[in-house]
XYZ file of N, CA and C in Angstrom:
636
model
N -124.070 -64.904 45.548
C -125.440 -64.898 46.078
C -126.437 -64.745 44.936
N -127.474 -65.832 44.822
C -128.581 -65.447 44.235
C -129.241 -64.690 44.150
N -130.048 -63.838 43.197
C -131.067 -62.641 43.286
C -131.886 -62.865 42.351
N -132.902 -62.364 42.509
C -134.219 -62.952 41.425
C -134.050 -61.535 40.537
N -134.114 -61.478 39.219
C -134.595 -59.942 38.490
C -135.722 -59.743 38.237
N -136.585 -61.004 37.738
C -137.968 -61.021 37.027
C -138.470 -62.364 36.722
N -139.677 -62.260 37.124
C -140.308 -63.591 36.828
C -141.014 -64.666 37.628
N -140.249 -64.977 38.919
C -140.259 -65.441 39.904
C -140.034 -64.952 41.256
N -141.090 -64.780 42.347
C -140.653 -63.816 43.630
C -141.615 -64.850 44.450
N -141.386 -64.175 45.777
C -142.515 -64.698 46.929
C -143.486 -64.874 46.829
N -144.704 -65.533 47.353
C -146.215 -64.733 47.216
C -146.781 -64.886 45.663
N -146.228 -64.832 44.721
C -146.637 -64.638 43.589
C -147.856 -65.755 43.281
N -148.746 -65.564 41.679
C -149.090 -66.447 41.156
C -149.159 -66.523 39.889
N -148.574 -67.574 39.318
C -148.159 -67.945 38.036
C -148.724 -68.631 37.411
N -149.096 -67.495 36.207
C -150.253 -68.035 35.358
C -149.838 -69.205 34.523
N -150.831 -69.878 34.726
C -151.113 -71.582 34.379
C -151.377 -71.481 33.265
N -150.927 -72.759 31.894
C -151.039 -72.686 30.227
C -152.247 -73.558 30.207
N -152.593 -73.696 28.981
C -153.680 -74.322 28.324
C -153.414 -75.809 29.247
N -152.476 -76.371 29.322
C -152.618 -78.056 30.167
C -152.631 -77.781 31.814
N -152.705 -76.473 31.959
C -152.997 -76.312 33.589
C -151.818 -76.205 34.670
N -150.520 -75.907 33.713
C -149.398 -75.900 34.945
C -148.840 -74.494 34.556
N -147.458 -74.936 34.762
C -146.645 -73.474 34.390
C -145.901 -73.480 33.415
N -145.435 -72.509 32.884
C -144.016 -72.566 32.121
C -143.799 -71.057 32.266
N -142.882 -70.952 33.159
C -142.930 -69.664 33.666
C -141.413 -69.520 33.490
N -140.923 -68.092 32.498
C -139.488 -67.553 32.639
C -138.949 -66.777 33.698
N -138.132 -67.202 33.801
C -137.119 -65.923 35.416
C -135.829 -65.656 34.708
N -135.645 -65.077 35.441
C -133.337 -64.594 35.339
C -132.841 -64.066 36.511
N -131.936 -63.739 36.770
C -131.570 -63.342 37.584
C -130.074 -62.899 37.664
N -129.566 -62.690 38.746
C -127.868 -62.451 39.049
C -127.325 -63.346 39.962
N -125.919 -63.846 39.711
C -125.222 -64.815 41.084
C -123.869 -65.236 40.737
N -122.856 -65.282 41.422
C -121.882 -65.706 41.528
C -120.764 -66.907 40.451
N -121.765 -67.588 40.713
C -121.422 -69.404 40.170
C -121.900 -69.328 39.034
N -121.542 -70.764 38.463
C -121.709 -70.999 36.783
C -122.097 -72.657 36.675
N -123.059 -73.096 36.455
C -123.125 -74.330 35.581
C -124.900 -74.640 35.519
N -125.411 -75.569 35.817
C -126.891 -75.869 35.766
C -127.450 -75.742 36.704
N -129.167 -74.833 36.075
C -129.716 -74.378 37.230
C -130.647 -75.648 37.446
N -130.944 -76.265 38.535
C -132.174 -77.319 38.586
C -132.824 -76.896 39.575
N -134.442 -77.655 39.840
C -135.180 -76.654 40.456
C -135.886 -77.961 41.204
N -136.522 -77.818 42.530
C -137.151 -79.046 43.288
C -138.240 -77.903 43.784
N -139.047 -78.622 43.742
C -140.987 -77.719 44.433
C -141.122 -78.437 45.289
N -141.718 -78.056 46.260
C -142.601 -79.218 47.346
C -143.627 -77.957 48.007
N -144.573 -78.846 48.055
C -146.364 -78.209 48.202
C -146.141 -77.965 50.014
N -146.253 -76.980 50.020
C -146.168 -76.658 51.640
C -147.349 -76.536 52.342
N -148.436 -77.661 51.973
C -149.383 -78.513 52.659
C -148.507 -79.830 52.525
N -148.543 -80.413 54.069
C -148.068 -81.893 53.544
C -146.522 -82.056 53.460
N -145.944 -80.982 52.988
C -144.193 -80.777 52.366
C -143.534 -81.812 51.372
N -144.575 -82.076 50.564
C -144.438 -83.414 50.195
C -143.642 -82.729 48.513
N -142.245 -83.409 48.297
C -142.038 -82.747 46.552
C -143.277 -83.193 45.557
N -142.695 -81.795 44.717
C -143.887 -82.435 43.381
C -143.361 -83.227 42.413
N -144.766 -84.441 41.764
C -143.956 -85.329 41.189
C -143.602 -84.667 40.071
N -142.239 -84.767 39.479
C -141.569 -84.412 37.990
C -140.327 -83.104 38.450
N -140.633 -82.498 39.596
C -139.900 -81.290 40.175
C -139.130 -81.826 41.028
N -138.431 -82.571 40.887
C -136.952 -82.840 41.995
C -135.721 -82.806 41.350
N -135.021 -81.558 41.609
C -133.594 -81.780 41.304
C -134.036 -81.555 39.742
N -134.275 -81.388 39.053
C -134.815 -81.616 38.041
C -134.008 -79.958 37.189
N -133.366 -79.965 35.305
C -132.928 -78.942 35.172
C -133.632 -78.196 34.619
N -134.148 -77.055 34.967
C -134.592 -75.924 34.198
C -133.605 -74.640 33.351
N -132.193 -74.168 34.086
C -131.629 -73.534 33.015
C -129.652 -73.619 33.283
N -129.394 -72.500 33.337
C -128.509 -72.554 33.544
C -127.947 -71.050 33.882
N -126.310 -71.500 34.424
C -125.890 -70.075 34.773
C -124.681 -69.792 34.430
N -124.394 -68.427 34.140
C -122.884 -68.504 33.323
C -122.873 -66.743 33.284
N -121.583 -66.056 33.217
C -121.300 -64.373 33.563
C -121.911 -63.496 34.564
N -122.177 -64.577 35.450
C -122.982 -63.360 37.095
C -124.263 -63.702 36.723
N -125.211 -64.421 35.585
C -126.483 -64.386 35.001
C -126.759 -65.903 35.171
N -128.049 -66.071 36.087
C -129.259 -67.447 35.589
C -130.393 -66.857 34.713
N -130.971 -68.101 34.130
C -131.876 -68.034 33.661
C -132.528 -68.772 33.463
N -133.605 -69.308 33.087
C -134.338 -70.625 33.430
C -135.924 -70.250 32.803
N -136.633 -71.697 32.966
C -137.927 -71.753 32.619
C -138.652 -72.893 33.531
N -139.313 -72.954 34.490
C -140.262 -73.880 35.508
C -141.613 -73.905 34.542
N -141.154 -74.985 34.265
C -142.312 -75.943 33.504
C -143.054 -76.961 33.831
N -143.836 -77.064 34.119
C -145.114 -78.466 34.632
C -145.284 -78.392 36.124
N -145.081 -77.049 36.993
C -145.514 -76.697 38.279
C -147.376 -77.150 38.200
N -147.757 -77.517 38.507
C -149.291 -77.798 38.572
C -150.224 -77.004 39.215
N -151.196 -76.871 38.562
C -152.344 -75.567 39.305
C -153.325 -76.195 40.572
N -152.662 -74.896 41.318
C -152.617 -74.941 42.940
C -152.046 -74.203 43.620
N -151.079 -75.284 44.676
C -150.244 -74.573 45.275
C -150.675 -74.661 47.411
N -150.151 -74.166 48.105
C -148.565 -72.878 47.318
C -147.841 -73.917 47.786
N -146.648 -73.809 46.858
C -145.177 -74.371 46.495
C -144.239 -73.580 47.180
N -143.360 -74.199 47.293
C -141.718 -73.378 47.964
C -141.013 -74.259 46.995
N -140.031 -73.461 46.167
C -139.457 -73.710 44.938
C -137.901 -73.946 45.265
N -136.968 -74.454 45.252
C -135.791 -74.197 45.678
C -134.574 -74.412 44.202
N -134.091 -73.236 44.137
C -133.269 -73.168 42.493
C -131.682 -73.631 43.182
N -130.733 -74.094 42.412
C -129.624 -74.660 42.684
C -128.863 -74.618 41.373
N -127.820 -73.889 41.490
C -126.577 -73.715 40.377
C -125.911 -74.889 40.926
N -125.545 -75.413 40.128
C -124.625 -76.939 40.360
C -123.799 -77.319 39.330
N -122.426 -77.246 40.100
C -121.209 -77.198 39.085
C -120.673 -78.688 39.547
N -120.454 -79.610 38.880
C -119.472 -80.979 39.055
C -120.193 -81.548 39.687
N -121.984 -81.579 40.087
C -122.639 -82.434 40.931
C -122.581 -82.023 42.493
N -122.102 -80.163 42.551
C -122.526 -79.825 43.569
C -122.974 -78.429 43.742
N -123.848 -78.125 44.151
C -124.465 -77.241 44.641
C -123.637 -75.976 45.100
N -123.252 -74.770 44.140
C -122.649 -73.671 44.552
C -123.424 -72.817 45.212
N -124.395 -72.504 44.761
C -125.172 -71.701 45.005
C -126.873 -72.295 44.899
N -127.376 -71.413 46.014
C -129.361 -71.639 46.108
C -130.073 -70.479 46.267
N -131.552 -70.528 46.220
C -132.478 -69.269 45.724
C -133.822 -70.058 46.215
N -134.229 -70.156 47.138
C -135.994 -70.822 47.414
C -137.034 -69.275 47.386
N -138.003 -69.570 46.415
C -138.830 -68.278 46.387
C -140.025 -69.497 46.847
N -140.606 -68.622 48.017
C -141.914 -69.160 48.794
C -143.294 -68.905 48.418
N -143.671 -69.311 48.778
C -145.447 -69.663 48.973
C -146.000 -69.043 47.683
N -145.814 -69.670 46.053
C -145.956 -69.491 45.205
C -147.268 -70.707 44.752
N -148.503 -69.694 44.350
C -149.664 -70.455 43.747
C -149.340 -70.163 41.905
N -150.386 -71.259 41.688
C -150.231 -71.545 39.894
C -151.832 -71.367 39.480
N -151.980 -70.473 38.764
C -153.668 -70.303 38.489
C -153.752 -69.523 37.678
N -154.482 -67.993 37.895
C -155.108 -67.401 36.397
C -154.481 -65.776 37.131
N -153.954 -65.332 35.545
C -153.603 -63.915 36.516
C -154.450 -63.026 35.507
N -154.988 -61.842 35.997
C -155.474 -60.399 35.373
C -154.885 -59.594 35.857
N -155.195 -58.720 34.461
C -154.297 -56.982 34.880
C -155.728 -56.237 34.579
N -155.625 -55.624 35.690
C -157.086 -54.931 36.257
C -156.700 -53.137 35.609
N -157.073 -53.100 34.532
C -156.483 -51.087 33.951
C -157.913 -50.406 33.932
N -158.081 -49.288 33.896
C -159.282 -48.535 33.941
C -159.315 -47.066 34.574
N -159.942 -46.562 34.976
C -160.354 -45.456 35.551
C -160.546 -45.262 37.399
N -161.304 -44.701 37.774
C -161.717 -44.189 39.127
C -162.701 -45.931 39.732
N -163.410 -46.137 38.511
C -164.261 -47.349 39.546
C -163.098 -48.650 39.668
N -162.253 -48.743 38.736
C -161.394 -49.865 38.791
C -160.579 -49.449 39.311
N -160.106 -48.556 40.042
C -158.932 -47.723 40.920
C -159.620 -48.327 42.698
N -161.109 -48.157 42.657
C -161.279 -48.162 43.968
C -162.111 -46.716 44.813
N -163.630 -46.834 44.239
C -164.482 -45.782 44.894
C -165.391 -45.807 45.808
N -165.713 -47.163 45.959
C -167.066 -47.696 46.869
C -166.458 -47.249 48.219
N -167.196 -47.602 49.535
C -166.675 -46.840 50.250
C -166.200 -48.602 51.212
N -164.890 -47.823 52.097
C -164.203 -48.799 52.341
C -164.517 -50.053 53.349
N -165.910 -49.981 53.489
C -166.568 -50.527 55.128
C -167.278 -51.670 53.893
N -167.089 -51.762 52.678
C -167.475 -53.108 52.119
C -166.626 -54.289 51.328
N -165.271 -53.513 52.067
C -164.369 -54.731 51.509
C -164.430 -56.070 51.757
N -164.253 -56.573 51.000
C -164.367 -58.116 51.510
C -163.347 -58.888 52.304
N -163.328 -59.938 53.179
C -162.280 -60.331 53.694
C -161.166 -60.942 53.104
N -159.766 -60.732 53.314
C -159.113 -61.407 51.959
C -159.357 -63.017 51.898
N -159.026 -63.335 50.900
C -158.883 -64.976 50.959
C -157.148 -65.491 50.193
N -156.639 -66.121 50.999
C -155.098 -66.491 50.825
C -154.605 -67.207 49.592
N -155.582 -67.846 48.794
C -155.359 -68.183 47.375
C -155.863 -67.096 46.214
N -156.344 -65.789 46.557
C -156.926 -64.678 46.055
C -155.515 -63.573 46.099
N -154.475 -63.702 45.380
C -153.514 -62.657 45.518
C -153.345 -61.290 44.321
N -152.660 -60.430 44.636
C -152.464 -59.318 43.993
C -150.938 -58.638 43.565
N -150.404 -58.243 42.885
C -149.625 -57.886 43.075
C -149.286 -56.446 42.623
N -149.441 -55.923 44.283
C -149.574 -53.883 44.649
C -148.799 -52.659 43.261
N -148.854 -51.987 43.485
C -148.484 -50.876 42.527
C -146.846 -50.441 43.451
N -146.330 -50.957 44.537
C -145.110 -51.190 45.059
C -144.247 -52.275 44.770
N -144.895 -53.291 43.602
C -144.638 -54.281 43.228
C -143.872 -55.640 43.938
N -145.169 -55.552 44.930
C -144.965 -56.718 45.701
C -146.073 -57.499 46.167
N -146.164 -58.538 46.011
C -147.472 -60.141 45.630
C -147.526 -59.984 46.884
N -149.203 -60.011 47.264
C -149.388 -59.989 48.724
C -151.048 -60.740 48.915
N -151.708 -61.099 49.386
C -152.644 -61.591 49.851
C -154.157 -60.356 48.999
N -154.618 -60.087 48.047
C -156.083 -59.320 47.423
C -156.802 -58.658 48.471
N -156.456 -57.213 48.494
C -157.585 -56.536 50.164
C -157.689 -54.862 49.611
N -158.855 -55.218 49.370
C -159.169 -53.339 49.123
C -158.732 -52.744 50.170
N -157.884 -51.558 49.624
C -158.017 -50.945 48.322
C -156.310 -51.448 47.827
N -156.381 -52.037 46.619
C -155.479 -52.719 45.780
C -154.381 -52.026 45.147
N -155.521 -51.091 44.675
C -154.161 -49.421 44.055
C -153.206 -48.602 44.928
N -152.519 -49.041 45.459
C -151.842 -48.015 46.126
C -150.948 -47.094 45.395
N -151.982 -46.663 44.871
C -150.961 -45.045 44.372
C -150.069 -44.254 44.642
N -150.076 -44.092 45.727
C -149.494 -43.284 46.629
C -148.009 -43.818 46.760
N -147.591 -45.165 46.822
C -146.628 -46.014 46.457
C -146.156 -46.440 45.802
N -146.651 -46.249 44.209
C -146.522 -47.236 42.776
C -144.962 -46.910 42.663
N -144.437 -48.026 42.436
C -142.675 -47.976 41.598
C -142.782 -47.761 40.422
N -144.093 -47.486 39.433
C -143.701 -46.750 38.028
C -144.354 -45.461 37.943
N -142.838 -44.934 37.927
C -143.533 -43.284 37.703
C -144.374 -42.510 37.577
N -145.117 -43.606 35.865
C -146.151 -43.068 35.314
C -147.021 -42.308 36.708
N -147.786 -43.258 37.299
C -148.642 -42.679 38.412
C -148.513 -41.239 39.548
N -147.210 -41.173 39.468
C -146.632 -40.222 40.590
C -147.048 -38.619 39.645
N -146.507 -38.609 37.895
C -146.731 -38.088 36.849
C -147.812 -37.639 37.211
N -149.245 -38.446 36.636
C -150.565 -38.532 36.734
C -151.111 -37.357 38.156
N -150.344 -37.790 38.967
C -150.785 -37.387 40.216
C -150.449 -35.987 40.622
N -149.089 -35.639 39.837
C -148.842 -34.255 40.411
C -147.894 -34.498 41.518
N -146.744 -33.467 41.412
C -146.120 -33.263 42.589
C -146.287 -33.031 43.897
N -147.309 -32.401 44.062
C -147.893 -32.346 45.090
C -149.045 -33.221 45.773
N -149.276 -34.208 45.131
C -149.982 -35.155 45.635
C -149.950 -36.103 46.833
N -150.418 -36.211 48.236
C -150.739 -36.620 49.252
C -151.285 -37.849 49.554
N -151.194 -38.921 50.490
C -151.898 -40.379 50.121
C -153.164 -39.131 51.774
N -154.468 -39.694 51.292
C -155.313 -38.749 52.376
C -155.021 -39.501 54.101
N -154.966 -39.078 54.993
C -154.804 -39.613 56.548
C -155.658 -40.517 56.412
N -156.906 -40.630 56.154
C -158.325 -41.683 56.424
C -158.445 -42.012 55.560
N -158.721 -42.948 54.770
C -159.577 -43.295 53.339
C -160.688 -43.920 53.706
N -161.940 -43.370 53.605
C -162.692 -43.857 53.858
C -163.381 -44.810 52.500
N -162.723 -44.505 51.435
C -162.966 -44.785 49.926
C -162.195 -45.616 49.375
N -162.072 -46.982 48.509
C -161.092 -47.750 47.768
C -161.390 -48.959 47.202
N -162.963 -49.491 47.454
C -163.373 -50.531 47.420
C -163.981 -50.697 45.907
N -163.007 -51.738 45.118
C -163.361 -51.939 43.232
C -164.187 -52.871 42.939
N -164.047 -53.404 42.090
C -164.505 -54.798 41.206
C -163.791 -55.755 41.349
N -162.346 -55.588 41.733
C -161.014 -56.483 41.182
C -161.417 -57.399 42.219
N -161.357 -57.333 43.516
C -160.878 -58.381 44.601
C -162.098 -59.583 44.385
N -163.678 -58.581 44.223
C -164.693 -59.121 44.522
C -164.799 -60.039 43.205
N -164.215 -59.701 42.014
C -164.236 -60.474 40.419
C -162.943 -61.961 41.017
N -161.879 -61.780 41.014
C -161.200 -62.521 42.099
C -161.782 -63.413 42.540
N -162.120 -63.260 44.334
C -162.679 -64.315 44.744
C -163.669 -64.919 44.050
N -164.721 -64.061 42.909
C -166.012 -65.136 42.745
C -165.408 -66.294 41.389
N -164.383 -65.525 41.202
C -163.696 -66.945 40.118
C -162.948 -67.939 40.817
N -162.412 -67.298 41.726
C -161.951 -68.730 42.840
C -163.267 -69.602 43.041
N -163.646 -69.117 43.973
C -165.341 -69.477 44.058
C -166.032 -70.843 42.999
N -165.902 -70.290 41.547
C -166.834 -70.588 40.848
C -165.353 -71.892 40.568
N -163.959 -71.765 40.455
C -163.281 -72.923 39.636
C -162.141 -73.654 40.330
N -161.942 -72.528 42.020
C -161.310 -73.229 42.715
C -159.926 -73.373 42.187
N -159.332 -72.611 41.518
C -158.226 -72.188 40.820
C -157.490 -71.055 41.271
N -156.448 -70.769 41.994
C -156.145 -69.697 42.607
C -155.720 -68.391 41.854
N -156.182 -67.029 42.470
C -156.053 -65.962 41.080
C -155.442 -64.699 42.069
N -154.705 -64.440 40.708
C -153.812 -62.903 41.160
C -154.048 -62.194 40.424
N -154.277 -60.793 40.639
C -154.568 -59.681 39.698
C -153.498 -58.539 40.045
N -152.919 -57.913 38.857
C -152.203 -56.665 38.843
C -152.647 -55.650 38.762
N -152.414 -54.819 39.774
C -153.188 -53.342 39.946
C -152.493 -52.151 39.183
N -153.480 -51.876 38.293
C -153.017 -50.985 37.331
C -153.932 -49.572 36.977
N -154.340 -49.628 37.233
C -155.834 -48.421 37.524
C -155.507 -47.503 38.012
N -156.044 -46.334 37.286
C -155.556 -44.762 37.398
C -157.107 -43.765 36.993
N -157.243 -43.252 38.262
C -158.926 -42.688 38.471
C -157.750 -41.445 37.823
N -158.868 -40.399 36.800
C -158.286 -39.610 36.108
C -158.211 -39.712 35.053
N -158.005 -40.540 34.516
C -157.148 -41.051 32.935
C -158.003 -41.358 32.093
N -157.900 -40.891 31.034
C -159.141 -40.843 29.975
C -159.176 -42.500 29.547
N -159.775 -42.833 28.395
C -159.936 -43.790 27.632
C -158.949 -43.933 26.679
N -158.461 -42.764 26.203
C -157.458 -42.669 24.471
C -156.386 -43.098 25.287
N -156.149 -42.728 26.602
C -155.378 -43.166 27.064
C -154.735 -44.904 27.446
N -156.132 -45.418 27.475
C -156.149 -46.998 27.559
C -156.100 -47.339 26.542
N -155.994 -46.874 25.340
C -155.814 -47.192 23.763
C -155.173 -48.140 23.038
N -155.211 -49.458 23.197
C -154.170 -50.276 23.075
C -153.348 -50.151 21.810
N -153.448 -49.043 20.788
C -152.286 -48.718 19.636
C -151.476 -47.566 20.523
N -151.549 -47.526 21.549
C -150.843 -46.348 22.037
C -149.749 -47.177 22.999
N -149.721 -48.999 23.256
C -148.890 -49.437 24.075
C -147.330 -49.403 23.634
């Protein structure tokens, strides 16, 4: 059985190079052994993309794929379907869904980039506007973005104290990120994901980039 480790998941969006597509690395774990090839088709329409059929991106060999999706085109969303293929047949498959190609940011900062405005001015999401949560999972951009209270890297839980509580109501969570987001969709019509990384608390020396 296929499993994704990194790189490639659901929902995601994959930042697009200087000619406007992808070249995006993954790996993963699975069974089988020989060439990985990869077919896209735009799930408006279901129509494949031209250059993405069957087409090889890596290969697989000791329980390990690995690969590189190159010339996905900026847009979307795509349903990707990966295929280990030994002797011209198909051992094993892996389709990761509704994947856009556009511009990604990592949103780091303090309390206003965490999410302080109050929560009755969020904006409505928009479905080419994605994020991907501090539970590390690509989901549709909707204040409040930080979920702290959930993050899968430690660091935050640290930050927070053992005793730290997500509050019953939030009436508070609304940033910059979603609303910076949509107005670049907006302005280029390019679909955008931002990573929520923001920690209200945390000094500046702390954002220190000789300290990464």
């Amino acid at each position: 059985m296929m499993k994704m480790s990194f790189g490639l998941f659901d929902g995601m969006v994959v930042q697009r190079n200087g000619s406007g597509v992808s070249c995006q690395s993954f790996a993963g774990s699975c069974t089988g052994s020989g060439d990985l090839v990869a077919s896209a088709v735009c799930r408006k329409g279901g129509k494949s993309v031209k250059g993405l059929k069957s087409v090889k991106i890596g290969s697989a060999s000791g329980n390990k794929f690995k690969g590189v999706l190159k010339g996905l085109p900026t847009g979307g969303p795509y349903d990707i379907k990966l295929e280990i293929v030994s002797g011209k047949k198909a051992v094993e498959s892996l389709t990761v869904r509704n994947v856009l190609v556009g511009d990604v940011w990592m949103l780091g900062g303090q309390s206003n980039m965490q999410g302080c405005g109050n929560a009755c001015h969020a904006l409505k999401p928009n479905p080419l506007v994605r994020a991907f949560y501090m539970d590390n999972k690509w989901e549709n951009a909707k204040d409040p973005i930080h979920n702290l209270y959930e993050a899968a890297a430690r660091v935050h839980a640290d930050l927070m104290g053992p005793n730290a509580k997500a509050p019953a109501v939030n009436y508070k969570g609304t940033g910059p990120g979603v609303a910076f987001a949509q107005e670049m969709y907006r302005k280029t019509s390019v679909p955008q994901g931002l990573i929520a990384s923001g920690h209200g608390g945390t000094s500046m020396t702390q954002w220190d980039p000789s300290l990464k």
